[in-house]
XYZ file of C-alpha atoms in Angstrom:
571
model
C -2.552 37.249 32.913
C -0.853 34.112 31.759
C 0.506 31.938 34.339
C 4.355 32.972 32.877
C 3.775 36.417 33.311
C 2.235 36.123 37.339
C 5.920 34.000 37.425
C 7.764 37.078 36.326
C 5.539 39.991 37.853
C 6.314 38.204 41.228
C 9.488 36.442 41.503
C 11.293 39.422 42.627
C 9.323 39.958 45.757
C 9.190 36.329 46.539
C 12.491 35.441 46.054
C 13.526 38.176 48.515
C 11.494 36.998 50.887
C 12.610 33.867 50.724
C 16.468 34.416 50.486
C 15.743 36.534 53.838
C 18.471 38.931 52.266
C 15.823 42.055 52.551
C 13.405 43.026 55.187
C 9.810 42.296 54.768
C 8.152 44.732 52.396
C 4.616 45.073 53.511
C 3.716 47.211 50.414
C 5.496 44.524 47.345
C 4.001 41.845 49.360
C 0.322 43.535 49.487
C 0.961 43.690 45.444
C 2.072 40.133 44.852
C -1.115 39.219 46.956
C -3.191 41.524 44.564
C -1.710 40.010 40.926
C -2.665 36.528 42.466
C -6.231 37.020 43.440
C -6.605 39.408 40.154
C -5.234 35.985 38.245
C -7.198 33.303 40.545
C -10.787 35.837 40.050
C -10.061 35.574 36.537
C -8.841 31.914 35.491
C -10.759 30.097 38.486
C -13.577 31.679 39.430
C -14.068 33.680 42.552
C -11.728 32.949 45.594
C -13.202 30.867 48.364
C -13.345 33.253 51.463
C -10.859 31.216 53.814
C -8.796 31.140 50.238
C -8.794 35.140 50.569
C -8.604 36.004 53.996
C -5.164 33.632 54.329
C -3.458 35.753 51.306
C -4.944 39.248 52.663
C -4.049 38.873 56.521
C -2.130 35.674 57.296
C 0.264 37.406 54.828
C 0.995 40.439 56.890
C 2.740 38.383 59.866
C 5.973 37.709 58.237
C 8.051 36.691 54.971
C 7.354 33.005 54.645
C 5.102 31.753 57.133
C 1.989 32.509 54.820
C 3.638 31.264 51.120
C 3.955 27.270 52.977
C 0.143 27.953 54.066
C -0.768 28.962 50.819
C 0.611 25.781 49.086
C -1.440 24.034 51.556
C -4.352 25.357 50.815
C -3.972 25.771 46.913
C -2.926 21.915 46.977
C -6.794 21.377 48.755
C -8.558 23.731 46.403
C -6.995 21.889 43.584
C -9.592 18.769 43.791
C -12.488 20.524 43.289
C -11.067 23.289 41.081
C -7.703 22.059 38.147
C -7.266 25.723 37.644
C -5.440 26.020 40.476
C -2.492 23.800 39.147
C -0.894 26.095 37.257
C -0.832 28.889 40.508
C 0.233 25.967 42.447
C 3.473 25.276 40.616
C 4.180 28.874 40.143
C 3.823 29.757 43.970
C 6.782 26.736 44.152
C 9.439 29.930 43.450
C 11.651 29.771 46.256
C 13.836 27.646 44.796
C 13.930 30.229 42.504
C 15.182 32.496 44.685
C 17.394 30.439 46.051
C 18.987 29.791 42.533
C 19.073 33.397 42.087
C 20.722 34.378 45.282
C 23.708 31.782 44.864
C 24.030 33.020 41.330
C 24.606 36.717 42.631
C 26.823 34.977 45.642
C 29.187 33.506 43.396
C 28.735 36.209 40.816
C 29.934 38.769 43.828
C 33.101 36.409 45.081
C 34.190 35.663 41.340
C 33.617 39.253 40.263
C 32.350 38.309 36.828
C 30.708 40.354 34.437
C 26.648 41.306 34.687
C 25.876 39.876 31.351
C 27.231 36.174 32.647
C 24.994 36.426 35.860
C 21.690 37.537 33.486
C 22.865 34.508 31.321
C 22.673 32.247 34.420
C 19.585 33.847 35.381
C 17.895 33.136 32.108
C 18.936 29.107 32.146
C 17.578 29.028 35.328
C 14.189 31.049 34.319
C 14.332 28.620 31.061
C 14.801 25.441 33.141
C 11.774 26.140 35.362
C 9.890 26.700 32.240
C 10.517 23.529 31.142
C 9.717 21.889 34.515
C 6.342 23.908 34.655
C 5.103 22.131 30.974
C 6.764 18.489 32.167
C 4.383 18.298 35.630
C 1.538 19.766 33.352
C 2.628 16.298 30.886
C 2.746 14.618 34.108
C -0.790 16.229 35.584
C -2.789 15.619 32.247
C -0.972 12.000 32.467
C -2.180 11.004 35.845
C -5.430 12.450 34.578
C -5.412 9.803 31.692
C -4.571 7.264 33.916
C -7.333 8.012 36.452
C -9.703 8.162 33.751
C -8.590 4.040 32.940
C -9.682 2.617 36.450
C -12.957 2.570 35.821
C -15.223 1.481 39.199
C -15.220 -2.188 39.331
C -18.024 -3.083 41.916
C -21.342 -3.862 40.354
C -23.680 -3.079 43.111
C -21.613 -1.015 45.404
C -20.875 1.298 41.622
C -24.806 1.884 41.302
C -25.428 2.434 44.905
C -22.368 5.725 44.243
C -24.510 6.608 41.071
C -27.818 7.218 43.439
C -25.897 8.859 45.515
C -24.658 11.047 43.331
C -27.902 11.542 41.423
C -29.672 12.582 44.800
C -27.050 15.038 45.723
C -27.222 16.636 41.532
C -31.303 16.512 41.935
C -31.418 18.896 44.768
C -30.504 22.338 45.474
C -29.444 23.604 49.358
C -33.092 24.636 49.819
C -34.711 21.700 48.153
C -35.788 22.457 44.955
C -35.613 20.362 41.963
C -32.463 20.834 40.030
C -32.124 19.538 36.309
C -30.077 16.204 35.746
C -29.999 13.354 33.525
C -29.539 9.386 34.463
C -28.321 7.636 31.233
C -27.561 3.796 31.403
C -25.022 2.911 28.835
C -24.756 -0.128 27.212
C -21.872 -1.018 25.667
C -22.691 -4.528 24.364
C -25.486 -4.452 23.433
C -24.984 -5.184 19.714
C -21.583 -6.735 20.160
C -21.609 -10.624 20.303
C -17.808 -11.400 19.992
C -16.644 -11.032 23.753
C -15.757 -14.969 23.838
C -12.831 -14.073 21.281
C -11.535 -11.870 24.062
C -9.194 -13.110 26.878
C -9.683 -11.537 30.198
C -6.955 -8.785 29.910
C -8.375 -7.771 26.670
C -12.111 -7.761 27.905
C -10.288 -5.175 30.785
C -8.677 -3.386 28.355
C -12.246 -2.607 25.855
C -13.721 -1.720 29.113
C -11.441 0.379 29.946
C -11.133 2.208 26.576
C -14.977 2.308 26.831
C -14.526 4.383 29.953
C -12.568 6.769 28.798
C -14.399 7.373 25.753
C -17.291 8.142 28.022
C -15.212 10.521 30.341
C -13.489 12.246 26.832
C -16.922 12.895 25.633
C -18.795 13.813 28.730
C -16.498 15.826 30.606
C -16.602 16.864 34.494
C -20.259 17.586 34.142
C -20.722 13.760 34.443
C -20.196 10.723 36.872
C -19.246 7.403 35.277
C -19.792 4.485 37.145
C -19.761 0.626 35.895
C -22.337 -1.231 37.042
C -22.038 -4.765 35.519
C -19.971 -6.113 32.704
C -20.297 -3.723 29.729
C -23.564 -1.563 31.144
C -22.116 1.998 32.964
C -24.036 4.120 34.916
C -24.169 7.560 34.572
C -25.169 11.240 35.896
C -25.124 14.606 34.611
C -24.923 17.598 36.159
C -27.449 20.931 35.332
C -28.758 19.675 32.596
C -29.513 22.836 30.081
C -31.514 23.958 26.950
C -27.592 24.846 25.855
C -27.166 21.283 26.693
C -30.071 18.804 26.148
C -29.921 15.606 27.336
C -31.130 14.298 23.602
C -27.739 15.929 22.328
C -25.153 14.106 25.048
C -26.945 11.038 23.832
C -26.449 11.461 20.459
C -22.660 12.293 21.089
C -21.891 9.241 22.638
C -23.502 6.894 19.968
C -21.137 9.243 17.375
C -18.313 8.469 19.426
C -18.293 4.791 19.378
C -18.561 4.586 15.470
C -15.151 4.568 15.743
C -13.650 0.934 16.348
C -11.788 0.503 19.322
C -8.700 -1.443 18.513
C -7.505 -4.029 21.244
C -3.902 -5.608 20.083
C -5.112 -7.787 16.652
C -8.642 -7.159 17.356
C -10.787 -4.137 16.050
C -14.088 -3.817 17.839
C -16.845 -2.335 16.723
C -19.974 -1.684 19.469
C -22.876 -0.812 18.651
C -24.398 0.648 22.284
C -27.297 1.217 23.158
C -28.432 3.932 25.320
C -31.839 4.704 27.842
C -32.188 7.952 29.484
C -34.569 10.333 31.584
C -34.640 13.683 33.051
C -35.420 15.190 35.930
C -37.964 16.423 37.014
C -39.830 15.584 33.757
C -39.184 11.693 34.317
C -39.325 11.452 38.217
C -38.653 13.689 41.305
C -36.819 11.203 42.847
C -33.538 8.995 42.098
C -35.059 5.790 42.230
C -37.635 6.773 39.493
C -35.048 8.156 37.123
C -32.882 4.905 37.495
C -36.036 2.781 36.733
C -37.583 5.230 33.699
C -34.073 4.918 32.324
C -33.941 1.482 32.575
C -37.420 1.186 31.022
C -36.077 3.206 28.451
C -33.318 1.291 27.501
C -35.255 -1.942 27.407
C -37.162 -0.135 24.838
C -33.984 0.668 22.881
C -32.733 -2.638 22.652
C -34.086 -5.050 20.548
C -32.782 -5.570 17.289
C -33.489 -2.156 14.785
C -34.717 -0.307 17.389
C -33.111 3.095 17.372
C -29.823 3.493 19.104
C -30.885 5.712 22.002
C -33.787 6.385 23.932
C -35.171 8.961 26.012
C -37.931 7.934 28.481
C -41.755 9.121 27.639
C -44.994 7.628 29.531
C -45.894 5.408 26.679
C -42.659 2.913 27.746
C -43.952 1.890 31.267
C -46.869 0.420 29.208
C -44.577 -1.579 27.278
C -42.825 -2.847 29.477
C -45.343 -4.109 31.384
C -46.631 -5.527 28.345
C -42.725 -6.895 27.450
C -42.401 -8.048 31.364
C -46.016 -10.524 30.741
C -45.175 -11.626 27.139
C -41.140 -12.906 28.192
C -43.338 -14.759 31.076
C -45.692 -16.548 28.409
C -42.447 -17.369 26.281
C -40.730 -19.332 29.055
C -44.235 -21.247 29.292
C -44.925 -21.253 25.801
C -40.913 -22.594 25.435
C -42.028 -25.314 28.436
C -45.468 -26.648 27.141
C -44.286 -26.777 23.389
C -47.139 -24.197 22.372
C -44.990 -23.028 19.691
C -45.640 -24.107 15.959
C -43.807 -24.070 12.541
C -45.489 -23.507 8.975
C -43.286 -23.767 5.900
C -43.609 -21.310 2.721
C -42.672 -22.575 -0.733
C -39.630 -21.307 -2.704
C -39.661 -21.538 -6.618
C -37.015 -21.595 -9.513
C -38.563 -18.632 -11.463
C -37.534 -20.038 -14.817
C -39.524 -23.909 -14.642
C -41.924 -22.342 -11.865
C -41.528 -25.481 -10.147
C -40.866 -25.617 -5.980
C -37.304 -26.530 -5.133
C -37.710 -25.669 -1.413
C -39.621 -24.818 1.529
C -38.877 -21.898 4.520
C -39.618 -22.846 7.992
C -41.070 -20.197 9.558
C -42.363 -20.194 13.067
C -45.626 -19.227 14.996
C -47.186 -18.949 17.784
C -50.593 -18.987 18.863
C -51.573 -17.579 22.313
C -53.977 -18.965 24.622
C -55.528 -15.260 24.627
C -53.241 -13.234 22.671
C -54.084 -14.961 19.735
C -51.633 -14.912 17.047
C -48.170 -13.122 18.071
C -46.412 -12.021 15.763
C -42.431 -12.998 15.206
C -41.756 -9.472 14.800
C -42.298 -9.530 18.764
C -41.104 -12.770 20.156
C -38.091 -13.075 18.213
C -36.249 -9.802 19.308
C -37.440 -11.054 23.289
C -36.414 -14.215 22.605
C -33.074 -12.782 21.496
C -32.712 -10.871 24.785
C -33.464 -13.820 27.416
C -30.898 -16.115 26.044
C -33.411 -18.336 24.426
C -33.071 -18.210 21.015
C -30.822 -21.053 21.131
C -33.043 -23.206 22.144
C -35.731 -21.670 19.871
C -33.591 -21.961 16.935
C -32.814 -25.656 17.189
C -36.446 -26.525 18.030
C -37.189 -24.866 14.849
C -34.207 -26.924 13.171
C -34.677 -30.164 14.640
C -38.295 -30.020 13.941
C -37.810 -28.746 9.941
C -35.439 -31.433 9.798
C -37.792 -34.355 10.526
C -40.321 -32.924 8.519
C -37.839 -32.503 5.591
C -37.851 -36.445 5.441
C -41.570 -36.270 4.158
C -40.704 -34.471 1.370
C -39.074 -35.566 -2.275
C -35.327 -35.620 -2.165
C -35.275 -32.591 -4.474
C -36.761 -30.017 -2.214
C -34.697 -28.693 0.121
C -35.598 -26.674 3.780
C -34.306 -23.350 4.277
C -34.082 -22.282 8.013
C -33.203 -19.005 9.584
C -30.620 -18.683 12.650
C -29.462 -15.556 14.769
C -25.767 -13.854 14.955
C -25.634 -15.199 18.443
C -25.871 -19.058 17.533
C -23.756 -18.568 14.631
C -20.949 -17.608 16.669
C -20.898 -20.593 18.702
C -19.592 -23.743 18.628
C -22.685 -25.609 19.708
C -24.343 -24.693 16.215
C -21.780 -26.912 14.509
C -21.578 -29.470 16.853
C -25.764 -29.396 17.047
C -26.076 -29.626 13.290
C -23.724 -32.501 12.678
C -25.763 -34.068 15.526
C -29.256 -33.182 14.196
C -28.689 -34.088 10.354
C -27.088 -37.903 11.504
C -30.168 -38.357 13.553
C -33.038 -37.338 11.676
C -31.240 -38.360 8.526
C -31.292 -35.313 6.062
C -28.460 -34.650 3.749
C -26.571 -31.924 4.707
C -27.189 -30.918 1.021
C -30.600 -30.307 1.447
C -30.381 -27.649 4.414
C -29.660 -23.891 3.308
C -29.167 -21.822 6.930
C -30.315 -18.476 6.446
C -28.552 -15.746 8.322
C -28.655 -11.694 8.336
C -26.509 -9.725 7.684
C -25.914 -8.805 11.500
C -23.916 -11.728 11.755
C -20.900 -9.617 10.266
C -20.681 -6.729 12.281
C -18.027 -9.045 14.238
C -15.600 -9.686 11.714
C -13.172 -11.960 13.286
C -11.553 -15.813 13.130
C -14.401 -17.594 14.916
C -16.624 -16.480 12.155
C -14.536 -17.612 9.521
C -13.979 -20.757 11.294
C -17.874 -21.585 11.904
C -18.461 -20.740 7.818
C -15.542 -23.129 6.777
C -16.949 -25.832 9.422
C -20.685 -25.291 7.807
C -19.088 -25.537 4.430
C -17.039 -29.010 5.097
C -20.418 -30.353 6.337
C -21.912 -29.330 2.579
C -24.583 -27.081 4.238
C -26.096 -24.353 2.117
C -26.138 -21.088 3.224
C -27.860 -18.009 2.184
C -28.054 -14.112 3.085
C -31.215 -12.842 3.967
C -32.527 -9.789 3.779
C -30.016 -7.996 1.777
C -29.195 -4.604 1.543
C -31.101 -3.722 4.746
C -28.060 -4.252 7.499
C -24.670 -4.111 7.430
C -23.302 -1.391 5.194
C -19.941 -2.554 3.808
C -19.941 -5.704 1.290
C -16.647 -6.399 1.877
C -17.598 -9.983 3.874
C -19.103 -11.634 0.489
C -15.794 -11.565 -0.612
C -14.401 -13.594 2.449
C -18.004 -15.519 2.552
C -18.834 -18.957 0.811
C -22.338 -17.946 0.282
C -24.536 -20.130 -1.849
C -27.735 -17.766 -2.020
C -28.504 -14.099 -1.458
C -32.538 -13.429 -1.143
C -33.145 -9.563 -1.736
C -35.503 -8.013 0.784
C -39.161 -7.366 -0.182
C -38.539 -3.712 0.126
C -36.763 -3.688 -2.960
C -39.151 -6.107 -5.068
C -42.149 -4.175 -4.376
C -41.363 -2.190 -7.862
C -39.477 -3.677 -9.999
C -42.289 -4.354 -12.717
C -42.033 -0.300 -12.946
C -38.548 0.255 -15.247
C -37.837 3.420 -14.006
C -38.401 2.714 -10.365
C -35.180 2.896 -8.459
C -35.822 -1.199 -7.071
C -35.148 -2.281 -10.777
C -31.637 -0.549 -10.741
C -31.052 -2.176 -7.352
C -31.657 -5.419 -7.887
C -30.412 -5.668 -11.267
C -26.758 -4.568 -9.733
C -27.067 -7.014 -6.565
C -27.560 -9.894 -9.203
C -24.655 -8.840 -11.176
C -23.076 -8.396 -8.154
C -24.330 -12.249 -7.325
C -23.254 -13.279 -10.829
C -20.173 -12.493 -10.295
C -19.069 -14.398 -7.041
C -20.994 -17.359 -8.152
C -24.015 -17.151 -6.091
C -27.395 -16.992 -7.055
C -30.322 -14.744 -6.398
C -33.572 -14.790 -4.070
C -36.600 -12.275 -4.723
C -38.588 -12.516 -1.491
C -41.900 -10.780 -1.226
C -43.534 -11.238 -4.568
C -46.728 -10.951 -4.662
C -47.998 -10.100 -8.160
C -47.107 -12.173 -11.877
C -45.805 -9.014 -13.080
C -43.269 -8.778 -10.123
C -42.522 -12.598 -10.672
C -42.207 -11.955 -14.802
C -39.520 -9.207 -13.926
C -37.425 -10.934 -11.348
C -36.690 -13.397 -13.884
C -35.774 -10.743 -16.006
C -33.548 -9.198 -14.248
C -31.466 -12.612 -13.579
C -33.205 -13.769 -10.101
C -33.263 -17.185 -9.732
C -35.638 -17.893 -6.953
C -38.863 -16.298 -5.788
C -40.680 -16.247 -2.449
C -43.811 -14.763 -1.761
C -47.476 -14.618 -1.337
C -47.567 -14.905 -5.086
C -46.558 -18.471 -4.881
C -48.134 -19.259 -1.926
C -48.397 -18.847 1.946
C -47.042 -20.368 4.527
C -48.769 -23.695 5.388
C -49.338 -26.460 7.872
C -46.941 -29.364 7.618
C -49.597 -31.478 6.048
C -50.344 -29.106 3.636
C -46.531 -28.995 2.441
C -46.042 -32.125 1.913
C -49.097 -32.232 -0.737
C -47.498 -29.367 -2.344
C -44.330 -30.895 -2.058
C -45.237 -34.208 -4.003
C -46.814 -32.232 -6.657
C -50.369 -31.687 -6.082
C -52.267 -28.459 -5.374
C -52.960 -28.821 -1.429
């Protein structure tokens, strides 16, 4: 029965009792008590038993006594079960009664007409209406607002998630009961937090919590547990429900930007999960497989969620003893840069070099960038790995004619900083280069935060009369609206689209022929990386590239042998 309906079937008998105008009717009472548990069986699930033996016998010992008692308890059942709102404010009808026993008071002393007092009756019965939907407003509201205060503690917020995962895991006999452990986090492909003041850093976090809560539901515990990583449980896990699916839901949920006052964000989470008992029969072991999991997620192109499987604990073991030999490698110097020739397509002469680096491992043996790169990425050292690779390139530069210039490659994180300005006015006065001569290659990561510090660090490089190129195009980010904002000099087109362009009909010839119109147009000029026949170099020119990269032309080389090449003579 709708909650209006219980209002009406029982008013009369409740307001009676409570205007104390009538003696107690064991029998109306007996069938208010019945349309209430009929309602509460239905809406919320059976009725505790303390729940049912207050309205069956505490009932029978007198008019109001057990109506204040059953508030009471209703207002106690109420945080573990929000059904019982609605019978909550309903059972709140002795002011009704009260309203309705002046009305017939004054209706009685003023003699007035039957059809005035029903009139009365029916503002009355229209004003509690009204009040009923405004504390729902003001319920759901609260709700909201609840939802907003996200945990703040970082260790005492996991410690709560354990807790909670131990008490989901097992049943009241001890068996293993399905549940999920997914660490969420937020930032993981978000580098623009430094534009952010404090309040608006709360606010995203906040936002980001109730996403999670919108999307999850009651079958889930949020908890924060350190700046934008959240932990979280699920309850009984299902086959209806599979923990692959909630996973996927929350990575759709956060396509959506988040908008903080001027600033639209736009996250790009990452997400490690496990299961039990398929991943561990014990909290600790879900926490850690998770974790494993979602080291496994992160680097760069990985995909955006993923579930733990036995083949990531070898992994990570193997990422654990390879971030070791970086920090020594990083220490000792071990690493090592080659430099791979660029040509104009049309004179087939070299009019630049790419420094590339490598790294040779004491037992390893060659590792590959592919590898290091993404790790270096997640330590916080490819700082200092990029302007090794710079400051290096740069002094090497100076061996070379004045014609040649030295392309190098840096990540979305230094671009967004300060310090790579400040470092390259720094590097170029000491080693001597002209700015001229240096084209900084850059992904096209570095615009999924769109904001003023970007535009700021591309008008700084550009007063400085550094080049600057896009590499790797088409393979990242999906809208091209930032080359109209951009002063790009070059854009290289990835390999994966050169591989068959001497084939006409092959679908790489339509796409690079409309990226170097699309080049033409804004004034930039065009990159084919990757070739590595003449009849792929023959059509690039054809179809308006201007540059060429590849094994083709040649492979990277020792600084020694560059400079022959360099000069003019066949190393």
């Amino acid at each position: 029965m709708h909650p209006t309906g219980i209002a009406d079937a029982v008013r009369p008998t409740l307001a009676s009792l409570a205007n104390g105008n009538i003696e107690y009717d064991a029998r109306a009472t007996t069938n208010l008590i019945d349309e209430v548990m009929a309602w509460c069986e239905l809406s919320a699930g059976p009725l505790p038993d303390h729940f049912r033996i207050l309205m069956t016998e505490r009932a029978q010992n007198g008019r109001l006594a057990w109506i204040e008692a059953f508030r009471g308890e209703l207002a106690k059942e109420i945080v573990n079960n929000s059904a019982y709102e609605r019978l909550l404010l309903i059972s709140n009808v002795s002011s009704i009664g009260e309203s309705t026993f002046s009305i017939h008071r004054i209706a009685s002393s003023l003699q007035t007409d039957l059809a005035d007092v029903a009139g009365a009756v029916g503002i009355v019965n229209d004003t509690v209406g009204q009040l009923v939907r405004i504390q729902d407003e003001q319920l759901s509201h609260l709700r909201r607002l609840r939802s907003l205060l996200p945990p703040v503690e970082s260790a005492s917020g996991h410690d709560a998630a354990i807790r909670v995962l131990r008490a989901c895991m097992f049943g009241q006999s001890g068996h293993l009961i399905p549940a999920g452990f997914i660490i969420f986090s937020a930032f993981a492909g978000y580098n623009g937090l430094e534009q952010l003041s404090r309040e608006q850093r709360l606010a995203l976090l906040r936002e980001i919590h109730t996403r999670l809560i919108e999307v999850l539901g009651d079958d889930a515990y949020i908890s924060r547990f350190d700046g934008g990583e959240f932990d979280i449980v699920i309850r009984n896990l299902s086959y209806n429900l599979p923990l692959e699916l909630i996973c996927s839901n929350l990575i759709k949920e956060f396509l959506r930007s988040i908008s903080i006052e001027q600033f639209s964000v736009s996250l790009t989470p990452k997400i490690g999960a496990s299961a039990s008992p398929d991943h561990g029969f014990s909290p600790e072991s879900l926490q850690r497989n998770a974790d494993f999991a979602l080291r496994h997620a992160l680097p760069y192109g990985a995909d955006d969620f993923v579930i733990y499987r036995s083949a990531i604990r070898a992994d990570a073991n193997h990422r654990t003893l390879l971030e070791r030999d970086i920090k020594i490698a990083m220490q000792n110097g071990d690493f090592d840069l080659v430099y791979q020739p660029i040509i104009e397509l049309e004179k087939g002469s070299i009019v630049g070099f790419e420094a590339l680096i490598r790294w040779m491992h004491p037992t390893r043996g060659i590792v590959s960038p592919a590898d290091f790169i993404p790790l270096a990425e997640e330590m916080g050292l490819i700082l200092d790995l990029s302007e090794f690779i710079i400051r290096t390139a740069c002094m090497e530069a100076l061996h070379w004619p004045p014609t040649i210039r030295l392309a190098v490659n840096i990540s979305p994180s230094h671009f967004n900083l300060q310090r790579l300005t400040i470092f390259l006015s720094a590097t170029l006065r000491s080693s001597g280069l002209s700015a001229g001569r240096l084209e900084l290659e850059m992904t096209e990561g570095i615009f999924l935060n769109e904001g003023d510090v970007n535009r700021s660090a591309f008008d700084s490089l550009k007063a400085m009369g550094v080049r600057m190129a896009m590499d790797d195009f088409g393979t990242g980010y999906s809208s091209l609206s930032y080359l109209r904002h951009t002063p790009l000099d070059v854009i290289k087109i990835d390999r994966s689209f050169v591989h068959g362009i001497d084939d006409p009909k092959s679908s790489d010839t339509s796409i690079v022929s409309t990226i170097v119109m699309l080049a033409n147009t804004m004034g930039m000029r065009v990159t084919a990386e990757g070739i590595e026949t003449a009849e792929q170099a023959i059509a690039a020119q054809q179809l308006g590239c201007t540059f060429g990269q590849g094994f083709f032309f040649g492979r990277p080389v020792k600084a020694d042998e560059a400079r022959v090449i360099a000069r003019g003579t066949p190393a």
